[in-house]
Amino acid sequence: MFYSLVSLLILLIVLMIVCVIVANRKVLKNRKRVVQLIWVAVITATCYTAFILTPADRYGLACFAGGLYFLATDWLVVYLMLFAAAYTKVSPPSKVPRRIIGLLAVIDSVSFVINAFTHHMFDLKAMTAPGWGIRYWDVRFTPLHYVHRFFVYSLVLYSLCIFFYRFVKSPSIYKSKYGSILLQVTAVVGINILCSAANLYYDYSVALYASLAISICYLALYASPRKLLEKIHSTIIGDSVIGLFAYDNNGNCVGVNRAAEDLFGAEEDIYAAAERFLADWMKEFQENTDNVIGSERTFDNKGNKVYIYATYQKFSDGKGRLLGSCIQFENRTEVVKKIKAQQYKATHDMLTGLLNRNAFEEEASEILAKASVPYCMVCSNIKDFKLVNELYGAEAGDRLLKAQAEMMRASAEEGSVSARIYADKFCTLLPKSSFDEKVFLDNMNRILSDCLETTFRLHYYIGVYDITDVNEPVWTMYDKAMLAIEAVQGNYDQFVCYYREELLQHIMKEKEVLGEFDRALEEGQFCMFLQPQIANDGRVVGAEALVRWLHPEKGMVSPGVFIPTLEKAGLIQKVDLYMWECAAKKLEEWKRGGREDLFISVNISRKDFFYLDVCEAFRTLQEKYDFDNKKLKLEITESALMENVREVLRTVDGLHELGYDIEIDDFGSGYSSLGMLKDINADILKIDMIFLQETKNVRRSGTILKNIISMSKELGMPVITEGVETREQMEFLTSAGCDMFQGYYFAKPMSVEDFERGYC
Ligand code: C2E
Ligand code: CA
Ligand code: CA
């Protein structure tokens, strides 16, 4: 019995020293306190062993060794308390109580040392156990010894309380960390109390202290942290936002976490789904020998597209044998959606959903780089689109743009790309063979009439550039198609224009005209020329006023060069107002000079009806100048009528009321000349020179002319034919019943001075 206890104690001392050596090798949490505790336990066990080994005749030494043992128990509980505080992270007693405890421990310790002489704490008596024949030291405690015990048990109780508090307060996974030590300390203290109470020959609880120290070392430094780590790991994996499928070495799914369940749908057999996922993965990455492989994938979860980033990881043992594997996946759906939305925003026009400028350039360049067939660039522009917004609101404008975009999307063919470049300017790059002008125009007309339920007729232009060099920058192609539009802008009878090299020159010229126009008007570079009009009896009855630009450098510029440009730019009315005033002034002058029989006919541009109150302009003139209204004849081309019937008819009525005669100019040059005649209440018909110029079909032209003349006679309208260049023409027209002539045969347009010299 005695020897087994001694052997056990020696064994435990050795074990404790081994523990310290092992613990010191690694950096472990709480190691310092644990090592301190073990050292004190080593000292305690050693002192006790020494004490019980002290022979019966060495009473003084036994007292000293016993005192050391009790002294050591003081420090054992002090260090237990310090360990408990460190381990549970409950702060140890504050400075003052700590000092008091230290002081008490020191007093107690000193007291035990002195006890060897004074025996005020305990006394010893060498005994032999009856029957057993065992020698032992019988310890007889003095009342003061119980003070020591009280001190010791108080500290133990304090430590237990700390552990208990932590045990109760901590979440379940932490309970065993504190619970295991709490249980062991309680058990050891309990046994110690029992041992004391049983008054045994030896204090067996010393062995338990030593075992406890070893156990604490194991629990505190190894077991609990590892267990805790495992629990934390499994909690992290279970609750992680990262989905996880775990597989054994045969590819059978052995674990699925919650995120994975959520992602793959809980009602389905998630294990089967996980195995399918791995099988698919293996098919793709069989060749890959890497331990970790990442890949982006998508799958369908009840109709929702899910984007994930999956990582496959293999686990092998030291010999390279596969232990298992896992697939982790991050749900990237939201991120991908966000990125896609951003990408969409960066490359699309938000209103119409078509590509934007930059994206168009990129895609068009890509298409052209691979193009094996001829391509063309088609641009469109709605005329006066700004007006739509102003008159019908931005919503109506948006509706129109969306409808056009929809039309372009619906008719998009393989290998084409469309975009909204800016405002109402759309652009499509497509194979030339896919572009059907008529279909495009029909679609455009349908959109315009569907979108705006109004009588206001929108006009649009389409510019087409047949691409000859695919290496040209996309924007050069676009500019060329837009240039084609610019060339026809302002024309109401033309919708489509194909880019030609001359257009560029033409546009340059136009720009030149417009650049010089204001100054020219200010400096009086425009002047009135007159071309005589002759009655069929040979008398000069009047003249047509034709504008001439007397350019300081270019000399005389004829109206064919600048009038269309000014009409397009909306500036023609300035010239016309000027010309009408010149004519009115001249008529007043002639009236005063006694030549009131001559008339002057002036031209009214179709654009004047847009930009001017024509009636008002003539009313002002007659207020300002004294002339006979009947002597100022007004020429309106039939194309002006066709464009803007209502407005022109209203103006014509107004002008009639003011007493003017209206001539229909260029009659026969348009498409619906006859139809128009029934609507307009004109006074004179001016037949276009086209019928005289026609050389191939002289007979047919003659027939038409004859019929026009006889028809106008029936309508009671005098007829004037312009462009008469030969005597034969004049004779033919006379025989057909034409009333008046104008043409080079009689005279070319001339300056007013020349006209007056010749005819007044
Ligand atoms: P228009 O009103 O049809 O004027 C007649 C044009 O025919 C004039 O050309 C005249 O010079 C030309 N002409 C006259 N007799 C003959 C002929 O026998 N043979 C040929 N080949 N041509 C003849 P011009 O002066 O060059 O004017 C061209 C057009 O410019 C005019 O056609 C008219 O539409 C416009 N224009 C001229 N002056 C004005 C103006 O003050 N205001 C407006 N709005 N337009 C004007
Ligand atoms: Ca005319
Ligand atoms: Ca004419």
PDB file of C-alpha atoms in Angstrom, residues 531 533 541-545 599-604 609 630-641 648 652 655-656 660-667 676-677 680-688 717-722 740-742:
ATOM      1  CA  GLN A 531     -37.574  88.212-117.754  1.00  0.00           C
ATOM      2  CA  GLN A 533     -43.532  87.827-120.547  1.00  0.00           C
ATOM      3  CA  VAL A 541     -47.189  92.540-120.868  1.00  0.00           C
ATOM      4  CA  GLY A 542     -45.018  91.983-117.870  1.00  0.00           C
ATOM      5  CA  ALA A 543     -42.014  90.168-116.387  1.00  0.00           C
ATOM      6  CA  GLU A 544     -41.061  87.497-113.935  1.00  0.00           C
ATOM      7  CA  ALA A 545     -38.837  88.659-111.142  1.00  0.00           C
ATOM      8  CA  PHE A 599     -47.039  93.522-114.267  1.00  0.00           C
ATOM      9  CA  ILE A 600     -44.367  91.679-112.352  1.00  0.00           C
ATOM     10  CA  SER A 601     -44.784  88.119-111.163  1.00  0.00           C
ATOM     11  CA  VAL A 602     -42.832  87.053-108.113  1.00  0.00           C
ATOM     12  CA  ASN A 603     -42.000  83.581-106.841  1.00  0.00           C
ATOM     13  CA  ILE A 604     -43.284  82.280-103.531  1.00  0.00           C
ATOM     14  CA  PHE A 609     -45.627  79.012 -96.065  1.00  0.00           C
ATOM     15  CA  LYS A 630     -53.509  93.044-109.942  1.00  0.00           C
ATOM     16  CA  LYS A 631     -50.066  93.997-111.295  1.00  0.00           C
ATOM     17  CA  LEU A 632     -48.223  91.912-108.737  1.00  0.00           C
ATOM     18  CA  LYS A 633     -48.740  88.299-109.688  1.00  0.00           C
ATOM     19  CA  LEU A 634     -47.795  85.520-107.338  1.00  0.00           C
ATOM     20  CA  GLU A 635     -46.253  82.283-108.532  1.00  0.00           C
ATOM     21  CA  ILE A 636     -46.728  79.254-106.364  1.00  0.00           C
ATOM     22  CA  THR A 637     -45.245  75.965-107.504  1.00  0.00           C
ATOM     23  CA  GLU A 638     -47.504  72.975-107.583  1.00  0.00           C
ATOM     24  CA  SER A 639     -45.078  71.037-105.383  1.00  0.00           C
ATOM     25  CA  ALA A 640     -45.651  73.627-102.631  1.00  0.00           C
ATOM     26  CA  LEU A 641     -49.303  72.801-102.799  1.00  0.00           C
ATOM     27  CA  VAL A 648     -51.425  76.871 -99.016  1.00  0.00           C
ATOM     28  CA  VAL A 652     -54.336  81.462-101.540  1.00  0.00           C
ATOM     29  CA  LEU A 655     -54.273  86.509-101.133  1.00  0.00           C
ATOM     30  CA  HIS A 656     -57.332  86.446-103.383  1.00  0.00           C
ATOM     31  CA  TYR A 660     -53.829  89.249-106.033  1.00  0.00           C
ATOM     32  CA  ASP A 661     -53.765  86.848-108.933  1.00  0.00           C
ATOM     33  CA  ILE A 662     -52.226  83.478-108.289  1.00  0.00           C
ATOM     34  CA  GLU A 663     -50.230  81.598-110.865  1.00  0.00           C
ATOM     35  CA  ILE A 664     -49.526  77.926-110.629  1.00  0.00           C
ATOM     36  CA  ASP A 665     -45.854  77.692-111.461  1.00  0.00           C
ATOM     37  CA  ASP A 666     -44.116  74.687-113.018  1.00  0.00           C
ATOM     38  CA  PHE A 667     -47.453  73.111-113.845  1.00  0.00           C
ATOM     39  CA  MET A 676     -54.463  69.560-107.586  1.00  0.00           C
ATOM     40  CA  LEU A 677     -56.183  71.812-110.087  1.00  0.00           C
ATOM     41  CA  ILE A 680     -56.840  75.263-105.892  1.00  0.00           C
ATOM     42  CA  ASN A 681     -58.581  78.356-106.941  1.00  0.00           C
ATOM     43  CA  ALA A 682     -55.761  79.694-109.163  1.00  0.00           C
ATOM     44  CA  ASP A 683     -55.986  82.411-111.776  1.00  0.00           C
ATOM     45  CA  ILE A 684     -53.246  81.613-114.226  1.00  0.00           C
ATOM     46  CA  LEU A 685     -51.580  78.391-115.222  1.00  0.00           C
ATOM     47  CA  LYS A 686     -47.874  78.503-115.949  1.00  0.00           C
ATOM     48  CA  ILE A 687     -46.855  75.422-117.868  1.00  0.00           C
ATOM     49  CA  ASP A 688     -43.469  74.020-117.012  1.00  0.00           C
ATOM     50  CA  MET A 717     -57.649  80.165-116.702  1.00  0.00           C
ATOM     51  CA  PRO A 718     -55.234  82.022-118.949  1.00  0.00           C
ATOM     52  CA  VAL A 719     -52.110  80.012-119.807  1.00  0.00           C
ATOM     53  CA  ILE A 720     -48.502  81.047-119.926  1.00  0.00           C
ATOM     54  CA  THR A 721     -45.771  78.750-121.131  1.00  0.00           C
ATOM     55  CA  GLU A 722     -42.220  79.200-119.975  1.00  0.00           C
ATOM     56  CA  MET A 740     -48.542  84.264-123.006  1.00  0.00           C
ATOM     57  CA  PHE A 741     -44.929  83.211-123.399  1.00  0.00           C
ATOM     58  CA  GLN A 742     -41.718  83.510-121.508  1.00  0.00           C
TER      59      GLN A 742
END
